[in-house]
Amino acid sequence: MTEQLFVGFHHFAMRTPDLQRSITFYEALGFRQVHEWTLPDYGIDRAVMMQAADTKSWIEIFDLKASIPMQGRGAKVGQVIVTGALAHICLTVNDLEKACARIVEVGATHLHGPENLGLGQPEVSVQNAIFEGPAGEVIELLQHVRFPSDLPGSA
């Protein structure tokens, strides 16, 4: 039997022109802010992680200045590249090293990482890597992590 490396959907990430407005909007939909951080090396002045009411998925929100891997290809030759709000999808993995090898084996293109990042206060240590999927989608693989304010029962 093959070891199950990919656990499930973790979060989608988005950029927004009005971070607080987006936070307020998702709070109204039942999400709650569970962590916040800055990463100046990536142009991130403020980012937040918001947990869904079912405690099994999250939304990661950045402002527009965040320099993060994003999809941005035109659909037709000569079409202007437009980057929308969706930045990437993220999958939780049990073993980042093995999952990185597997995703490349099945056709993804390696873009960045693995790397270790310290996010926010209290600091949350995350291990991740970034890939491009077969349709050009940006996929983050994230070693299983819990944020300080996650509710019990979180993935």
CSV table of C-alpha atoms in Angstrom, one decimal, residues 29 64 69 119 128 132 137:
chain,number,residue,atom,x,y,z
A,29,LEU,CA,-19.1,34.5,6.8
A,64,LEU,CA,-1.5,43.8,-2.9
A,69,PRO,CA,4.1,33.2,-6.2
A,119,LEU,CA,5.5,33.7,11.0
A,128,ASN,CA,6.6,24.7,2.7
A,132,GLU,CA,3.2,24.9,-10.6
A,137,GLU,CA,-2.0,26.8,-10.9
